[in-house]
Amino acid sequence: QVQLVESGGGLVQAGGSLRLSCAASGSSFGSYVMGWFRQTPGKEREFVAAIKWGGTTTRYADSVKGRFTISRDNTKNTLYLQMNSLKPEDTAVYYCVADPRFVIGVRPNEYRYWGQGTQVTVSS
């Protein structure tokens, strides 16, 4: 059983920053693609960012490119999302995801393992 646990969400004013963390356990994630999705009520889960095992290949949604940075520490089995210049439209529940893939996916059904989510609220 693979478990993903997010932390670091909270309330922040527009223009502020937050750093999300995802602790992985249950299997070796050194060769897994890992990433972040987000969801607001009434909407589908939206791809945010993902990173391959080597940490040199990343992909970002256009809406966050230039503001968010994804990284991973394979030694600690931990995934991070540094979020800067936050906007009210970034408000959502953010989910950590993982999958034993060789390429980065951008659709929710391409990731088999999901965390419970952490709430990020950005006030204007």
PDB file of C-alpha atoms in Angstrom:
ATOM      1  CA  GLN A   1       0.000   0.000   0.000  1.00  0.00           C
ATOM      2  CA  VAL A   2       1.376   3.377  -1.075  1.00  0.00           C
ATOM      3  CA  GLN A   3       0.552   6.354   1.106  1.00  0.00           C
ATOM      4  CA  LEU A   4       0.948  10.046   0.307  1.00  0.00           C
ATOM      5  CA  VAL A   5       0.427  12.713   2.960  1.00  0.00           C
ATOM      6  CA  GLU A   6       0.359  16.414   2.096  1.00  0.00           C
ATOM      7  CA  SER A   7       1.084  19.285   4.441  1.00  0.00           C
ATOM      8  CA  GLY A   8       1.814  22.991   4.318  1.00  0.00           C
ATOM      9  CA  GLY A   9      -1.498  24.387   3.145  1.00  0.00           C
ATOM     10  CA  GLY A  10      -3.108  27.388   4.752  1.00  0.00           C
ATOM     11  CA  LEU A  11      -4.445  30.893   4.308  1.00  0.00           C
ATOM     12  CA  VAL A  12      -2.314  33.497   2.589  1.00  0.00           C
ATOM     13  CA  GLN A  13      -2.887  36.907   1.036  1.00  0.00           C
ATOM     14  CA  ALA A  14      -2.540  37.463  -2.686  1.00  0.00           C
ATOM     15  CA  GLY A  15       1.096  37.860  -3.626  1.00  0.00           C
ATOM     16  CA  GLY A  16       2.276  35.673  -0.776  1.00  0.00           C
ATOM     17  CA  SER A  17       3.986  32.301  -0.770  1.00  0.00           C
ATOM     18  CA  LEU A  18       3.428  28.796   0.547  1.00  0.00           C
ATOM     19  CA  ARG A  19       5.456  25.608   0.400  1.00  0.00           C
ATOM     20  CA  LEU A  20       3.604  22.312   0.204  1.00  0.00           C
ATOM     21  CA  SER A  21       5.204  19.015   1.165  1.00  0.00           C
ATOM     22  CA  CYS A  22       4.228  15.434   0.404  1.00  0.00           C
ATOM     23  CA  ALA A  23       5.639  12.538   2.406  1.00  0.00           C
ATOM     24  CA  ALA A  24       5.549   9.184   0.623  1.00  0.00           C
ATOM     25  CA  SER A  25       5.689   5.754   2.214  1.00  0.00           C
ATOM     26  CA  GLY A  26       4.908   2.112   1.471  1.00  0.00           C
ATOM     27  CA  SER A  27       7.086   1.701  -1.624  1.00  0.00           C
ATOM     28  CA  SER A  28      10.214   3.085  -3.203  1.00  0.00           C
ATOM     29  CA  PHE A  29       9.365   6.311  -5.039  1.00  0.00           C
ATOM     30  CA  GLY A  30      12.797   6.984  -6.407  1.00  0.00           C
ATOM     31  CA  SER A  31      11.732   6.026  -9.933  1.00  0.00           C
ATOM     32  CA  TYR A  32       8.136   7.270  -9.788  1.00  0.00           C
ATOM     33  CA  VAL A  33       6.708  10.298 -11.491  1.00  0.00           C
ATOM     34  CA  MET A  34       5.257  12.512  -8.765  1.00  0.00           C
ATOM     35  CA  GLY A  35       3.217  15.654  -8.981  1.00  0.00           C
ATOM     36  CA  TRP A  36       0.421  17.901  -7.825  1.00  0.00           C
ATOM     37  CA  PHE A  37      -3.206  18.356  -8.835  1.00  0.00           C
ATOM     38  CA  ARG A  38      -5.739  20.777  -7.425  1.00  0.00           C
ATOM     39  CA  GLN A  39      -9.510  20.890  -7.210  1.00  0.00           C
ATOM     40  CA  THR A  40     -12.201  23.415  -6.362  1.00  0.00           C
ATOM     41  CA  PRO A  41     -15.854  22.534  -5.666  1.00  0.00           C
ATOM     42  CA  GLY A  42     -17.769  21.718  -8.831  1.00  0.00           C
ATOM     43  CA  LYS A  43     -14.679  21.390 -11.010  1.00  0.00           C
ATOM     44  CA  GLU A  44     -12.531  18.529 -12.242  1.00  0.00           C
ATOM     45  CA  ARG A  45      -9.155  17.962 -10.728  1.00  0.00           C
ATOM     46  CA  GLU A  46      -6.602  20.096 -12.543  1.00  0.00           C
ATOM     47  CA  PHE A  47      -2.978  19.294 -13.272  1.00  0.00           C
ATOM     48  CA  VAL A  48      -0.526  21.656 -11.586  1.00  0.00           C
ATOM     49  CA  ALA A  49       2.982  20.238 -11.937  1.00  0.00           C
ATOM     50  CA  ALA A  50       4.932  16.982 -12.105  1.00  0.00           C
ATOM     51  CA  ILE A  51       8.516  15.786 -11.904  1.00  0.00           C
ATOM     52  CA  LYS A  52      10.347  12.657 -13.030  1.00  0.00           C
ATOM     53  CA  TRP A  53      12.531  10.549 -10.757  1.00  0.00           C
ATOM     54  CA  GLY A  54      15.777  12.220 -11.775  1.00  0.00           C
ATOM     55  CA  GLY A  55      14.475  15.671 -10.923  1.00  0.00           C
ATOM     56  CA  THR A  56      15.724  17.136 -14.206  1.00  0.00           C
ATOM     57  CA  THR A  57      12.457  16.865 -16.125  1.00  0.00           C
ATOM     58  CA  THR A  58       9.455  18.878 -14.977  1.00  0.00           C
ATOM     59  CA  ARG A  59       6.162  20.032 -16.415  1.00  0.00           C
ATOM     60  CA  TYR A  60       3.855  22.832 -15.308  1.00  0.00           C
ATOM     61  CA  ALA A  61       0.364  23.967 -16.089  1.00  0.00           C
ATOM     62  CA  ASP A  62       0.364  27.249 -17.990  1.00  0.00           C
ATOM     63  CA  SER A  63      -1.573  28.859 -15.158  1.00  0.00           C
ATOM     64  CA  VAL A  64       1.265  28.351 -12.659  1.00  0.00           C
ATOM     65  CA  LYS A  65       4.377  28.379 -14.840  1.00  0.00           C
ATOM     66  CA  GLY A  66       6.869  30.930 -13.584  1.00  0.00           C
ATOM     67  CA  ARG A  67       5.264  31.115 -10.149  1.00  0.00           C
ATOM     68  CA  PHE A  68       5.398  27.532  -8.837  1.00  0.00           C
ATOM     69  CA  THR A  69       8.412  25.261  -8.545  1.00  0.00           C
ATOM     70  CA  ILE A  70       8.213  21.502  -8.053  1.00  0.00           C
ATOM     71  CA  SER A  71      11.092  19.543  -6.557  1.00  0.00           C
ATOM     72  CA  ARG A  72      11.756  16.237  -4.839  1.00  0.00           C
ATOM     73  CA  ASP A  73      14.164  14.800  -2.331  1.00  0.00           C
ATOM     74  CA  ASN A  74      14.362  11.093  -3.088  1.00  0.00           C
ATOM     75  CA  THR A  75      16.504  10.428  -0.035  1.00  0.00           C
ATOM     76  CA  LYS A  76      13.662  11.682   2.155  1.00  0.00           C
ATOM     77  CA  ASN A  77      10.854  10.376  -0.089  1.00  0.00           C
ATOM     78  CA  THR A  78       9.416  13.866  -0.077  1.00  0.00           C
ATOM     79  CA  LEU A  79       7.884  16.010  -2.811  1.00  0.00           C
ATOM     80  CA  TYR A  80       7.631  19.792  -2.617  1.00  0.00           C
ATOM     81  CA  LEU A  81       5.710  22.564  -4.312  1.00  0.00           C
ATOM     82  CA  GLN A  82       6.980  26.080  -3.764  1.00  0.00           C
ATOM     83  CA  MET A  83       4.189  28.508  -4.610  1.00  0.00           C
ATOM     84  CA  ASN A  84       5.040  32.177  -5.071  1.00  0.00           C
ATOM     85  CA  SER A  85       3.017  35.180  -6.198  1.00  0.00           C
ATOM     86  CA  LEU A  86      -0.178  33.417  -5.206  1.00  0.00           C
ATOM     87  CA  LYS A  87      -3.462  34.545  -6.708  1.00  0.00           C
ATOM     88  CA  PRO A  88      -7.046  34.059  -5.499  1.00  0.00           C
ATOM     89  CA  GLU A  89      -7.628  31.673  -8.403  1.00  0.00           C
ATOM     90  CA  ASP A  90      -4.993  29.372  -6.890  1.00  0.00           C
ATOM     91  CA  THR A  91      -7.422  28.618  -4.062  1.00  0.00           C
ATOM     92  CA  ALA A  92      -8.091  24.871  -4.077  1.00  0.00           C
ATOM     93  CA  VAL A  93      -7.429  21.587  -2.373  1.00  0.00           C
ATOM     94  CA  TYR A  94      -4.001  20.443  -3.526  1.00  0.00           C
ATOM     95  CA  TYR A  95      -3.320  16.733  -3.953  1.00  0.00           C
ATOM     96  CA  CYS A  96      -0.015  14.932  -4.113  1.00  0.00           C
ATOM     97  CA  VAL A  97       0.065  12.167  -6.731  1.00  0.00           C
ATOM     98  CA  ALA A  98       2.443   9.396  -7.782  1.00  0.00           C
ATOM     99  CA  ASP A  99       2.650   6.734 -10.473  1.00  0.00           C
ATOM    100  CA  PRO A 100       5.288   4.264 -11.718  1.00  0.00           C
ATOM    101  CA  ARG A 101       5.403   5.980 -15.105  1.00  0.00           C
ATOM    102  CA  PHE A 102       8.140   6.649 -17.597  1.00  0.00           C
ATOM    103  CA  VAL A 103       6.537   9.830 -18.912  1.00  0.00           C
ATOM    104  CA  ILE A 104       4.735  12.674 -17.192  1.00  0.00           C
ATOM    105  CA  GLY A 105       0.956  12.548 -17.358  1.00  0.00           C
ATOM    106  CA  VAL A 106      -1.382  15.530 -17.056  1.00  0.00           C
ATOM    107  CA  ARG A 107      -4.695  13.735 -16.544  1.00  0.00           C
ATOM    108  CA  PRO A 108      -5.989  12.602 -13.136  1.00  0.00           C
ATOM    109  CA  ASN A 109      -6.580   9.017 -14.273  1.00  0.00           C
ATOM    110  CA  GLU A 110      -2.905   8.651 -15.179  1.00  0.00           C
ATOM    111  CA  TYR A 111      -1.933   8.620 -11.503  1.00  0.00           C
ATOM    112  CA  ARG A 112      -2.863   5.689  -9.337  1.00  0.00           C
ATOM    113  CA  TYR A 113      -1.793   7.018  -5.936  1.00  0.00           C
ATOM    114  CA  TRP A 114      -3.298  10.111  -4.333  1.00  0.00           C
ATOM    115  CA  GLY A 115      -2.929  11.876  -1.025  1.00  0.00           C
ATOM    116  CA  GLN A 116      -5.793  13.217   1.051  1.00  0.00           C
ATOM    117  CA  GLY A 117      -5.280  16.812  -0.007  1.00  0.00           C
ATOM    118  CA  THR A 118      -4.347  20.046   1.730  1.00  0.00           C
ATOM    119  CA  GLN A 119      -6.353  23.266   1.522  1.00  0.00           C
ATOM    120  CA  VAL A 120      -4.781  26.396   0.078  1.00  0.00           C
ATOM    121  CA  THR A 121      -6.785  29.606   0.353  1.00  0.00           C
ATOM    122  CA  VAL A 122      -5.592  32.866  -1.180  1.00  0.00           C
ATOM    123  CA  SER A 123      -7.406  36.036  -0.187  1.00  0.00           C
ATOM    124  CA  SER A 124      -7.534  39.162  -2.328  1.00  0.00           C
TER     125      SER A 124
END
